[in-house]
Amino acid sequence: MTTDIRVPAVLKIGAGAFHEAAGVLSSLKCARPLVVTDAFLAGSGLAGKLRDQIVSSGLHCEVFAGVVADPTTEAVDQGVRAFSEGGHDSLVSLGGGSSIDTAKAIGLLVANGGRISDYKVPKPIPVTGPPHVAIPTTAGTGSEVSRFTVISDSATEEKMLIAGGALVPSAAVVDYELTISMPKRLTADTGTDSLTHAIESYVSRKANAFSDVFALSAMKTIWAELPIAYHQPDNRAAREAMMLAATLAGIAFSNASVALVHGMSRPIGFFFHVPHGLSNAMLLPAVTRYSAEAAPARYADCARAMGIAAPDDSNDTAVNMLIEGLFRRNEELEVPSPRRFGIAESRYFEVIPTMAKQALASGSPQNNPRVPSAEEIEQLYRELW
Ligand SMILES: [Fe+2]
C-alpha cells in the first residue's frame, strides 16, 4: 500500500518570514492577490502592513476582512464575490485556522463552482484552485499545511469537513513573531489543538512512517514548550518552538488523520461555541484513557517521546503516566470542564445523543485505535461534564 503525501511546495519558516510574503507571491507568478483575513487583524494594522508590502513590490492587492470564527458558507460566498469582482488571481490568508480555512473554501469555489456542500467528505475536488499563500498568526491549527477545511452551512448550521490534496496551500509563511502577542487562553488552546493533532495522527489507524516522524517530533516539542509559552508570553524561544511544532503537527495529521478527540470536539464547538482547541483539551485526557487499551505500544511511544515516561518504563506504566500527565496539564493550563465553561447542564445532556451521532458521522472516530459505539461516545460526553 502506498501513502499519498501532500505538503506545500514552499515553506518559509522563521523570524521575519512575514516580510517575505510578497516575494513568495512573485515566485508563484501571482499578480493580483486577495488577502483573506478577519476584522480584528484588519483593525490591528497587520493586514494593512501585508497589503503595503505586496503593493510596494509592484503587485495589485486588496483585503477581504469578512472572515468569521467557525467560518460559514455566507462568509465564503462574500469572499468568492470579492475575488471575482476584484479580478484576483491568487489568495493570501492571514490569521488563525478560520482565515486559512475560508481562503481554501474560496479557492475551491472559484475553481470548481457550485456550493461548499457539493464537496463534503467523501466527495472529490476536481480542480485545484488559484495559488494560496497561508500566513498563520497562531500556533496553531496546522491549516497552513493541511488538506482540510471546515465550513459551517449558514442555512442548516451543519459543520462540513472538506478534504483533498487540492486544498493544501501552495506556500506557508510560518513566522513565530506574529504569535508573540497572542493572549494566554489562545496560546493554551491552539497549542493543545496542535498536541492533539500530533497524538491523534500517531495513534490513528491511518498513521504511516512519514506522518509518525512529524507527529513524534511535534509532541515532544509541544509538551515541553507550551507551558513556557503560556506562562511567559514574551519567551521568543518557546514561541519559535511552538510555531514550528504546530506546523509539523499539521503535516502529521494532514497525511494521517485525526481521530476520536476531533470527532467529539466538533459537535461541542458547534452547539456551545467552545473554541476548537479548548474542546479538544477538555476531551484529550478522557479519550486517551478510553482509547489506550487498543494501542498501548503507540500511546507508550507518545509518553516516551514527550518525556513523561522513561525509555525503559513498561508500556502499561508509560500509558498510565501519559493519562495522568494529560489530566495534570489541563489543570496547569486552566482548562475548564463543560460545566465550568458555563454550558447549561440541561442543554448539554439533551444534545448528547445528537453530538454522538454527529461525531460518528464525521468519520474521525473510525480512525481511532478503539472505535467507539454511539453509546460509548455518549458515556464519554457524560463523563466529561
Ligand atoms: Fe484541530
mmCIF file of C-alpha atoms and ligand atoms in Angstrom:
data_model
loop_
_atom_site.group_PDB
_atom_site.id
_atom_site.type_symbol
_atom_site.label_atom_id
_atom_site.label_comp_id
_atom_site.label_asym_id
_atom_site.label_seq_id
_atom_site.Cartn_x
_atom_site.Cartn_y
_atom_site.Cartn_z
ATOM 1 C CA MET A 1 0.000 0.000 0.000
ATOM 2 C CA THR A 2 1.306 3.460 -0.858
ATOM 3 C CA THR A 3 0.790 6.649 1.102
ATOM 4 C CA ASP A 4 -0.227 9.857 -0.657
ATOM 5 C CA ILE A 5 1.830 12.633 0.966
ATOM 6 C CA ARG A 6 0.977 16.286 0.311
ATOM 7 C CA VAL A 7 2.786 19.337 1.681
ATOM 8 C CA PRO A 8 3.013 22.933 0.414
ATOM 9 C CA ALA A 9 5.630 23.412 -2.297
ATOM 10 C CA VAL A 10 7.108 26.375 -0.403
ATOM 11 C CA LEU A 11 7.598 26.677 3.364
ATOM 12 C CA LYS A 12 9.141 29.909 4.703
ATOM 13 C CA ILE A 13 9.852 29.379 8.373
ATOM 14 C CA GLY A 14 11.351 31.702 10.966
ATOM 15 C CA ALA A 15 11.500 35.237 12.349
ATOM 16 C CA GLY A 16 10.792 37.787 9.648
ATOM 17 C CA ALA A 17 9.274 35.292 7.178
ATOM 18 C CA PHE A 18 6.185 37.550 7.163
ATOM 19 C CA HIS A 19 8.240 40.199 5.341
ATOM 20 C CA GLU A 20 8.982 37.729 2.540
ATOM 21 C CA ALA A 21 5.323 37.103 1.694
ATOM 22 C CA ALA A 22 5.366 39.398 -1.353
ATOM 23 C CA GLY A 23 8.448 37.607 -2.684
ATOM 24 C CA VAL A 24 6.676 34.271 -2.299
ATOM 25 C CA LEU A 25 3.708 35.615 -4.286
ATOM 26 C CA SER A 26 6.006 36.817 -7.063
ATOM 27 C CA SER A 27 7.765 33.453 -7.184
ATOM 28 C CA LEU A 28 4.348 31.854 -7.714
ATOM 29 C CA LYS A 29 3.679 34.306 -10.589
ATOM 30 C CA CYS A 30 0.780 35.959 -8.740
ATOM 31 C CA ALA A 31 -0.119 39.477 -9.898
ATOM 32 C CA ARG A 32 -3.413 40.280 -8.112
ATOM 33 C CA PRO A 33 -3.638 38.586 -4.710
ATOM 34 C CA LEU A 34 -6.658 38.910 -2.411
ATOM 35 C CA VAL A 35 -5.749 38.972 1.288
ATOM 36 C CA VAL A 36 -8.309 36.974 3.305
ATOM 37 C CA THR A 37 -8.433 37.925 6.977
ATOM 38 C CA ASP A 38 -10.725 38.848 9.874
ATOM 39 C CA ALA A 39 -11.863 42.207 11.192
ATOM 40 C CA PHE A 40 -9.529 42.012 14.197
ATOM 41 C CA LEU A 41 -6.375 41.639 12.094
ATOM 42 C CA ALA A 42 -7.634 44.271 9.667
ATOM 43 C CA GLY A 43 -8.161 46.632 12.617
ATOM 44 C CA SER A 44 -4.824 45.786 14.255
ATOM 45 C CA GLY A 45 -2.954 47.013 11.196
ATOM 46 C CA LEU A 46 -1.307 43.669 10.383
ATOM 47 C CA ALA A 47 -3.427 43.135 7.259
ATOM 48 C CA GLY A 48 -2.603 46.685 6.142
ATOM 49 C CA LYS A 49 1.125 46.015 6.599
ATOM 50 C CA LEU A 50 0.791 42.925 4.450
ATOM 51 C CA ARG A 51 -1.096 44.813 1.742
ATOM 52 C CA ASP A 52 1.513 47.611 1.761
ATOM 53 C CA GLN A 53 4.316 45.068 1.462
ATOM 54 C CA ILE A 54 2.608 43.396 -1.505
ATOM 55 C CA VAL A 55 1.699 46.674 -3.234
ATOM 56 C CA SER A 56 5.216 48.097 -2.849
ATOM 57 C CA SER A 57 6.573 45.005 -4.594
ATOM 58 C CA GLY A 58 4.535 46.022 -7.636
ATOM 59 C CA LEU A 59 1.506 43.728 -7.306
ATOM 60 C CA HIS A 60 -2.136 44.766 -7.106
ATOM 61 C CA CYS A 61 -3.687 43.769 -3.775
ATOM 62 C CA GLU A 62 -6.971 44.126 -1.896
ATOM 63 C CA VAL A 63 -8.065 42.962 1.548
ATOM 64 C CA PHE A 64 -11.197 40.921 2.267
ATOM 65 C CA ALA A 65 -11.776 41.158 6.040
ATOM 66 C CA GLY A 66 -15.021 39.157 6.187
ATOM 67 C CA VAL A 67 -13.667 36.033 7.923
ATOM 68 C CA VAL A 68 -15.715 34.909 10.930
ATOM 69 C CA ALA A 69 -14.933 32.410 13.708
ATOM 70 C CA ASP A 70 -16.270 28.968 12.751
ATOM 71 C CA PRO A 71 -16.289 30.067 9.076
ATOM 72 C CA THR A 72 -19.638 29.991 7.318
ATOM 73 C CA THR A 73 -20.755 29.439 3.726
ATOM 74 C CA GLU A 74 -22.076 33.006 3.789
ATOM 75 C CA ALA A 75 -18.626 34.435 4.552
ATOM 76 C CA VAL A 76 -17.097 32.177 1.899
ATOM 77 C CA ASP A 77 -19.636 33.385 -0.695
ATOM 78 C CA GLN A 78 -18.756 37.017 0.115
ATOM 79 C CA GLY A 79 -15.098 36.145 -0.360
ATOM 80 C CA VAL A 80 -15.816 34.499 -3.718
ATOM 81 C CA ARG A 81 -17.588 37.702 -4.847
ATOM 82 C CA ALA A 82 -14.663 39.861 -3.677
ATOM 83 C CA PHE A 83 -12.263 37.570 -5.548
ATOM 84 C CA SER A 84 -14.234 37.728 -8.822
ATOM 85 C CA GLU A 85 -15.142 41.414 -8.693
ATOM 86 C CA GLY A 86 -11.520 42.378 -7.974
ATOM 87 C CA GLY A 87 -10.201 40.229 -10.827
ATOM 88 C CA HIS A 88 -7.853 38.448 -8.424
ATOM 89 C CA ASP A 89 -5.604 35.568 -9.386
ATOM 90 C CA SER A 90 -4.392 34.329 -6.004
ATOM 91 C CA LEU A 91 -5.190 34.181 -2.280
ATOM 92 C CA VAL A 92 -3.201 35.132 0.814
ATOM 93 C CA SER A 93 -4.758 34.038 4.091
ATOM 94 C CA LEU A 94 -3.700 35.855 7.251
ATOM 95 C CA GLY A 95 -4.927 34.699 10.657
ATOM 96 C CA GLY A 96 -5.831 31.578 12.606
ATOM 97 C CA GLY A 97 -7.483 28.484 11.196
ATOM 98 C CA SER A 98 -10.653 30.415 10.319
ATOM 99 C CA SER A 99 -8.879 32.712 7.829
ATOM 100 C CA ILE A 100 -6.914 29.904 6.234
ATOM 101 C CA ASP A 101 -9.958 27.610 6.025
ATOM 102 C CA THR A 102 -12.027 30.409 4.473
ATOM 103 C CA ALA A 103 -9.373 31.083 1.812
ATOM 104 C CA LYS A 104 -9.251 27.354 0.975
ATOM 105 C CA ALA A 105 -13.022 27.327 0.511
ATOM 106 C CA ILE A 106 -12.921 30.481 -1.664
ATOM 107 C CA GLY A 107 -10.274 28.875 -3.887
ATOM 108 C CA LEU A 108 -12.329 25.683 -4.082
ATOM 109 C CA LEU A 109 -15.455 27.506 -5.308
ATOM 110 C CA VAL A 110 -13.568 29.852 -7.642
ATOM 111 C CA ALA A 111 -12.085 26.841 -9.450
ATOM 112 C CA ASN A 112 -14.991 24.404 -9.281
ATOM 113 C CA GLY A 113 -18.213 26.414 -8.922
ATOM 114 C CA GLY A 114 -21.225 25.067 -7.016
ATOM 115 C CA ARG A 115 -21.618 25.185 -3.266
ATOM 116 C CA ILE A 116 -19.388 24.045 -0.424
ATOM 117 C CA SER A 117 -21.847 21.269 0.433
ATOM 118 C CA ASP A 118 -21.139 19.721 -3.005
ATOM 119 C CA TYR A 119 -17.612 18.898 -1.811
ATOM 120 C CA LYS A 120 -18.304 17.447 1.636
ATOM 121 C CA VAL A 121 -16.203 14.397 2.525
ATOM 122 C CA PRO A 122 -16.014 11.923 0.784
ATOM 123 C CA LYS A 123 -16.764 13.905 -2.426
ATOM 124 C CA PRO A 124 -13.664 14.693 -4.525
ATOM 125 C CA ILE A 125 -12.356 18.145 -5.501
ATOM 126 C CA PRO A 126 -11.857 18.001 -9.301
ATOM 127 C CA VAL A 127 -9.852 21.197 -9.931
ATOM 128 C CA THR A 128 -7.102 22.811 -7.822
ATOM 129 C CA GLY A 129 -7.810 26.468 -7.049
ATOM 130 C CA PRO A 130 -5.616 29.545 -7.561
ATOM 131 C CA PRO A 131 -2.269 29.813 -5.732
ATOM 132 C CA HIS A 132 -2.775 30.235 -1.973
ATOM 133 C CA VAL A 133 -0.148 31.573 0.418
ATOM 134 C CA ALA A 134 -1.140 30.858 4.041
ATOM 135 C CA ILE A 135 0.237 33.008 6.875
ATOM 136 C CA PRO A 136 -0.823 31.657 10.290
ATOM 137 C CA THR A 137 -0.909 34.006 13.277
ATOM 138 C CA THR A 138 -1.486 31.241 15.843
ATOM 139 C CA ALA A 139 0.497 28.123 16.762
ATOM 140 C CA GLY A 140 -1.825 26.556 15.729
ATOM 141 C CA THR A 141 -4.305 24.699 13.727
ATOM 142 C CA GLY A 142 -1.817 23.463 11.146
ATOM 143 C CA SER A 143 -4.265 24.539 8.446
ATOM 144 C CA GLU A 144 -1.377 26.255 6.587
ATOM 145 C CA VAL A 145 -0.087 22.821 5.584
ATOM 146 C CA SER A 146 -3.230 20.664 5.683
ATOM 147 C CA ARG A 147 -5.622 19.258 3.082
ATOM 148 C CA PHE A 148 -8.722 20.056 5.157
ATOM 149 C CA THR A 149 -11.168 22.895 5.635
ATOM 150 C CA VAL A 150 -14.162 23.017 7.985
ATOM 151 C CA ILE A 151 -17.041 25.282 6.926
ATOM 152 C CA SER A 152 -20.430 25.690 8.648
ATOM 153 C CA ASP A 153 -23.501 25.781 6.415
ATOM 154 C CA SER A 154 -25.203 29.120 7.166
ATOM 155 C CA ALA A 155 -28.627 27.623 6.369
ATOM 156 C CA THR A 156 -28.507 24.241 8.125
ATOM 157 C CA GLU A 157 -25.715 25.145 10.580
ATOM 158 C CA GLU A 158 -24.029 21.847 9.773
ATOM 159 C CA LYS A 159 -20.230 21.843 10.217
ATOM 160 C CA MET A 160 -18.895 20.363 6.976
ATOM 161 C CA LEU A 161 -15.490 18.739 6.560
ATOM 162 C CA ILE A 162 -13.965 19.113 3.075
ATOM 163 C CA ALA A 163 -10.768 17.260 2.247
ATOM 164 C CA GLY A 164 -8.438 16.881 -0.697
ATOM 165 C CA GLY A 165 -4.893 17.454 -1.884
ATOM 166 C CA ALA A 166 -6.223 20.449 -3.842
ATOM 167 C CA LEU A 167 -6.753 22.278 -0.534
ATOM 168 C CA VAL A 168 -3.097 22.148 0.552
ATOM 169 C CA PRO A 169 -1.835 25.753 0.284
ATOM 170 C CA SER A 170 0.815 26.432 -2.357
ATOM 171 C CA ALA A 171 3.005 28.095 0.255
ATOM 172 C CA ALA A 172 3.061 28.559 4.020
ATOM 173 C CA VAL A 173 4.767 31.534 5.660
ATOM 174 C CA VAL A 174 5.376 30.494 9.255
ATOM 175 C CA ASP A 175 6.674 33.420 11.308
ATOM 176 C CA TYR A 176 6.563 32.960 15.088
ATOM 177 C CA GLU A 177 6.936 36.700 15.662
ATOM 178 C CA LEU A 178 3.260 37.021 14.688
ATOM 179 C CA THR A 179 2.322 34.897 17.753
ATOM 180 C CA ILE A 180 4.200 36.831 20.428
ATOM 181 C CA SER A 181 1.206 38.971 21.366
ATOM 182 C CA MET A 182 -1.211 36.009 21.489
ATOM 183 C CA PRO A 183 -3.314 36.027 24.676
ATOM 184 C CA LYS A 184 -2.764 33.282 27.268
ATOM 185 C CA ARG A 185 -6.008 31.431 26.624
ATOM 186 C CA LEU A 186 -5.462 31.374 22.857
ATOM 187 C CA THR A 187 -1.881 30.160 23.384
ATOM 188 C CA ALA A 188 -3.083 27.262 25.539
ATOM 189 C CA ASP A 189 -5.992 26.311 23.291
ATOM 190 C CA THR A 190 -4.229 26.480 19.934
ATOM 191 C CA GLY A 191 -1.186 24.733 21.450
ATOM 192 C CA THR A 192 -3.340 21.905 22.800
ATOM 193 C CA ASP A 193 -5.006 21.627 19.385
ATOM 194 C CA SER A 194 -1.520 21.039 17.948
ATOM 195 C CA LEU A 195 -0.696 18.482 20.641
ATOM 196 C CA THR A 196 -3.949 16.692 19.825
ATOM 197 C CA HIS A 197 -3.034 16.668 16.117
ATOM 198 C CA ALA A 198 0.321 15.091 16.954
ATOM 199 C CA ILE A 199 -1.035 12.412 19.318
ATOM 200 C CA GLU A 200 -4.090 11.566 17.208
ATOM 201 C CA SER A 201 -2.116 11.251 13.992
ATOM 202 C CA TYR A 202 0.369 8.940 15.749
ATOM 203 C CA VAL A 203 -2.287 6.592 17.176
ATOM 204 C CA SER A 204 -4.584 6.884 14.112
ATOM 205 C CA ARG A 205 -5.369 3.810 12.040
ATOM 206 C CA LYS A 206 -4.082 5.889 9.106
ATOM 207 C CA ALA A 207 -0.699 6.631 10.709
ATOM 208 C CA ASN A 208 2.270 5.912 8.471
ATOM 209 C CA ALA A 209 6.047 6.062 8.666
ATOM 210 C CA PHE A 210 6.095 9.593 7.179
ATOM 211 C CA SER A 211 3.476 11.118 9.463
ATOM 212 C CA ASP A 212 4.999 9.373 12.528
ATOM 213 C CA VAL A 213 8.245 11.338 12.217
ATOM 214 C CA PHE A 214 6.407 14.671 12.258
ATOM 215 C CA ALA A 215 3.975 13.586 14.983
ATOM 216 C CA LEU A 216 6.650 12.416 17.442
ATOM 217 C CA SER A 217 8.814 15.460 16.877
ATOM 218 C CA ALA A 218 5.853 17.815 17.316
ATOM 219 C CA MET A 219 4.511 16.231 20.510
ATOM 220 C CA LYS A 220 7.979 16.242 22.120
ATOM 221 C CA THR A 221 8.342 19.970 21.497
ATOM 222 C CA ILE A 222 4.782 20.957 22.393
ATOM 223 C CA TRP A 223 4.843 19.046 25.671
ATOM 224 C CA ALA A 224 7.987 20.892 26.776
ATOM 225 C CA GLU A 225 7.362 24.350 25.342
ATOM 226 C CA LEU A 226 3.618 25.012 25.672
ATOM 227 C CA PRO A 227 3.686 25.705 29.443
ATOM 228 C CA ILE A 228 6.599 28.100 28.894
ATOM 229 C CA ALA A 229 4.777 29.994 26.129
ATOM 230 C CA TYR A 230 1.657 30.025 28.329
ATOM 231 C CA HIS A 231 3.345 31.404 31.454
ATOM 232 C CA GLN A 232 5.876 33.623 29.632
ATOM 233 C CA PRO A 233 4.175 35.069 26.535
ATOM 234 C CA ASP A 234 7.307 37.006 25.533
ATOM 235 C CA ASN A 235 9.576 33.955 25.588
ATOM 236 C CA ARG A 236 10.754 34.005 21.989
ATOM 237 C CA ALA A 237 12.439 30.609 22.074
ATOM 238 C CA ALA A 238 9.220 28.957 23.282
ATOM 239 C CA ARG A 239 7.130 30.833 20.708
ATOM 240 C CA GLU A 240 9.510 29.810 17.939
ATOM 241 C CA ALA A 241 9.477 26.162 19.012
ATOM 242 C CA MET A 242 5.669 26.118 19.313
ATOM 243 C CA MET A 243 5.173 27.668 15.882
ATOM 244 C CA LEU A 244 7.369 25.109 14.157
ATOM 245 C CA ALA A 245 5.811 22.236 16.126
ATOM 246 C CA ALA A 246 2.289 23.348 15.185
ATOM 247 C CA THR A 247 3.256 23.209 11.501
ATOM 248 C CA LEU A 248 4.916 19.796 11.947
ATOM 249 C CA ALA A 249 1.794 18.508 13.709
ATOM 250 C CA GLY A 250 -0.255 19.887 10.809
ATOM 251 C CA ILE A 251 1.858 17.913 8.330
ATOM 252 C CA ALA A 252 1.383 14.820 10.521
ATOM 253 C CA PHE A 253 -2.421 14.878 10.720
ATOM 254 C CA SER A 254 -2.889 16.079 7.140
ATOM 255 C CA ASN A 255 -1.028 12.976 5.952
ATOM 256 C CA ALA A 256 -2.569 10.561 8.504
ATOM 257 C CA SER A 257 -5.791 11.757 10.150
ATOM 258 C CA VAL A 258 -7.254 12.977 13.385
ATOM 259 C CA ALA A 259 -9.407 10.627 15.465
ATOM 260 C CA LEU A 260 -11.934 10.451 18.295
ATOM 261 C CA VAL A 261 -10.958 13.684 20.115
ATOM 262 C CA HIS A 262 -11.592 15.753 16.990
ATOM 263 C CA GLY A 263 -14.714 13.778 16.148
ATOM 264 C CA MET A 264 -16.227 14.562 19.562
ATOM 265 C CA SER A 265 -14.827 18.087 19.703
ATOM 266 C CA ARG A 266 -16.564 19.489 16.605
ATOM 267 C CA PRO A 267 -20.127 18.983 17.970
ATOM 268 C CA ILE A 268 -19.181 20.674 21.286
ATOM 269 C CA GLY A 269 -17.867 23.606 19.273
ATOM 270 C CA PHE A 270 -20.946 23.662 17.111
ATOM 271 C CA PHE A 271 -23.562 23.523 19.894
ATOM 272 C CA PHE A 272 -21.826 25.594 22.561
ATOM 273 C CA HIS A 273 -19.303 27.756 20.661
ATOM 274 C CA VAL A 274 -16.384 26.384 22.633
ATOM 275 C CA PRO A 275 -13.148 27.287 20.783
ATOM 276 C CA HIS A 276 -11.808 24.288 18.840
ATOM 277 C CA GLY A 277 -8.586 23.857 20.804
ATOM 278 C CA LEU A 278 -10.376 24.213 24.132
ATOM 279 C CA SER A 279 -12.939 21.496 23.396
ATOM 280 C CA ASN A 280 -10.053 19.273 22.260
ATOM 281 C CA ALA A 281 -8.323 19.978 25.574
ATOM 282 C CA MET A 282 -11.484 19.075 27.523
ATOM 283 C CA LEU A 283 -11.581 15.720 25.709
ATOM 284 C CA LEU A 284 -7.933 14.695 25.284
ATOM 285 C CA PRO A 285 -7.233 13.081 28.710
ATOM 286 C CA ALA A 286 -10.527 11.165 28.940
ATOM 287 C CA VAL A 287 -10.448 9.998 25.319
ATOM 288 C CA THR A 288 -6.827 8.878 25.754
ATOM 289 C CA ARG A 289 -7.848 6.874 28.843
ATOM 290 C CA TYR A 290 -10.678 5.281 26.844
ATOM 291 C CA SER A 291 -8.584 4.540 23.746
ATOM 292 C CA ALA A 292 -5.227 3.423 25.165
ATOM 293 C CA GLU A 293 -6.084 -0.272 25.670
ATOM 294 C CA ALA A 294 -6.405 -0.703 21.888
ATOM 295 C CA ALA A 295 -2.899 0.603 21.114
ATOM 296 C CA PRO A 296 -0.810 0.570 24.299
ATOM 297 C CA ALA A 297 2.520 0.473 22.455
ATOM 298 C CA ARG A 298 1.639 3.561 20.368
ATOM 299 C CA TYR A 299 0.445 5.579 23.367
ATOM 300 C CA ALA A 300 3.540 4.445 25.314
ATOM 301 C CA ASP A 301 5.692 5.753 22.445
ATOM 302 C CA CYS A 302 3.942 9.116 22.866
ATOM 303 C CA ALA A 303 4.657 9.153 26.615
ATOM 304 C CA ARG A 304 8.330 8.402 25.983
ATOM 305 C CA ALA A 305 8.645 10.939 23.144
ATOM 306 C CA MET A 306 7.083 13.603 25.351
ATOM 307 C CA GLY A 307 9.476 12.751 28.188
ATOM 308 C CA ILE A 308 6.631 11.797 30.523
ATOM 309 C CA ALA A 309 7.860 8.196 30.752
ATOM 310 C CA ALA A 310 11.420 6.876 30.786
ATOM 311 C CA PRO A 311 12.700 4.820 27.834
ATOM 312 C CA ASP A 312 12.757 1.649 29.954
ATOM 313 C CA ASP A 313 9.294 2.054 31.507
ATOM 314 C CA SER A 314 6.860 -0.709 30.517
ATOM 315 C CA ASN A 315 4.072 0.134 28.098
ATOM 316 C CA ASP A 316 1.480 -0.094 30.892
ATOM 317 C CA THR A 317 3.428 2.270 33.127
ATOM 318 C CA ALA A 318 4.075 4.691 30.271
ATOM 319 C CA VAL A 319 0.402 4.753 29.247
ATOM 320 C CA ASN A 320 -0.704 5.446 32.830
ATOM 321 C CA MET A 321 1.836 8.249 33.131
ATOM 322 C CA LEU A 322 0.583 9.733 29.842
ATOM 323 C CA ILE A 323 -3.039 9.772 31.029
ATOM 324 C CA GLU A 324 -2.081 11.300 34.385
ATOM 325 C CA GLY A 325 0.168 13.815 32.643
ATOM 326 C CA LEU A 326 -2.631 14.960 30.333
ATOM 327 C CA PHE A 327 -5.052 15.472 33.242
ATOM 328 C CA ARG A 328 -2.368 17.390 35.166
ATOM 329 C CA ARG A 329 -1.531 19.512 32.140
ATOM 330 C CA ASN A 330 -5.177 20.568 31.817
ATOM 331 C CA GLU A 331 -5.075 21.805 35.412
ATOM 332 C CA GLU A 332 -1.932 23.783 34.708
ATOM 333 C CA LEU A 333 -3.449 25.338 31.570
ATOM 334 C CA GLU A 334 -6.702 26.043 33.437
ATOM 335 C CA VAL A 335 -8.878 24.056 31.045
ATOM 336 C CA PRO A 336 -12.462 24.150 32.323
ATOM 337 C CA SER A 337 -14.951 21.276 32.185
ATOM 338 C CA PRO A 338 -18.064 21.940 30.050
ATOM 339 C CA ARG A 339 -19.860 22.816 33.306
ATOM 340 C CA ARG A 340 -17.222 25.306 34.420
ATOM 341 C CA PHE A 341 -17.100 26.763 30.919
ATOM 342 C CA GLY A 342 -20.671 27.899 31.579
ATOM 343 C CA ILE A 343 -22.668 25.493 29.409
ATOM 344 C CA ALA A 344 -26.238 24.941 30.632
ATOM 345 C CA GLU A 345 -26.488 21.441 32.144
ATOM 346 C CA SER A 346 -29.934 20.574 30.781
ATOM 347 C CA ARG A 347 -28.996 21.590 27.241
ATOM 348 C CA TYR A 348 -25.693 19.691 27.369
ATOM 349 C CA PHE A 349 -27.324 16.425 28.393
ATOM 350 C CA GLU A 350 -30.210 16.980 25.990
ATOM 351 C CA VAL A 351 -27.918 17.151 22.929
ATOM 352 C CA ILE A 352 -25.553 14.319 23.902
ATOM 353 C CA PRO A 353 -27.275 11.766 21.587
ATOM 354 C CA THR A 354 -27.141 14.244 18.691
ATOM 355 C CA MET A 355 -23.496 15.104 19.403
ATOM 356 C CA ALA A 356 -22.655 11.367 19.428
ATOM 357 C CA LYS A 357 -24.383 10.893 16.055
ATOM 358 C CA GLN A 358 -22.570 13.897 14.530
ATOM 359 C CA ALA A 359 -19.235 12.702 15.936
ATOM 360 C CA LEU A 360 -19.656 9.288 14.310
ATOM 361 C CA ALA A 361 -20.886 10.797 11.029
ATOM 362 C CA SER A 362 -17.690 12.887 10.705
ATOM 363 C CA GLY A 363 -15.673 9.696 10.167
ATOM 364 C CA SER A 364 -12.923 10.721 12.604
ATOM 365 C CA PRO A 365 -13.860 8.199 15.364
ATOM 366 C CA GLN A 366 -13.423 5.393 12.828
ATOM 367 C CA ASN A 367 -9.709 6.295 12.651
ATOM 368 C CA ASN A 368 -9.370 5.860 16.426
ATOM 369 C CA PRO A 369 -7.413 2.859 17.699
ATOM 370 C CA ARG A 370 -10.501 1.869 19.749
ATOM 371 C CA VAL A 371 -13.584 2.504 17.594
ATOM 372 C CA PRO A 372 -16.468 3.528 19.843
ATOM 373 C CA SER A 373 -20.189 2.809 19.579
ATOM 374 C CA ALA A 374 -22.661 5.688 19.856
ATOM 375 C CA GLU A 375 -23.383 4.600 23.452
ATOM 376 C CA GLU A 376 -19.692 4.750 24.342
ATOM 377 C CA ILE A 377 -19.384 8.248 22.884
ATOM 378 C CA GLU A 378 -22.440 9.335 24.875
ATOM 379 C CA GLN A 379 -20.843 7.902 28.021
ATOM 380 C CA LEU A 380 -17.622 9.831 27.329
ATOM 381 C CA TYR A 381 -19.608 13.073 26.917
ATOM 382 C CA ARG A 382 -21.344 12.406 30.247
ATOM 383 C CA GLU A 383 -18.002 11.725 31.995
ATOM 384 C CA LEU A 384 -16.654 14.999 30.638
ATOM 385 C CA TRP A 385 -19.330 17.118 32.283
HETATM 386 FE FE FE B 1 -7.634 20.545 15.325
#
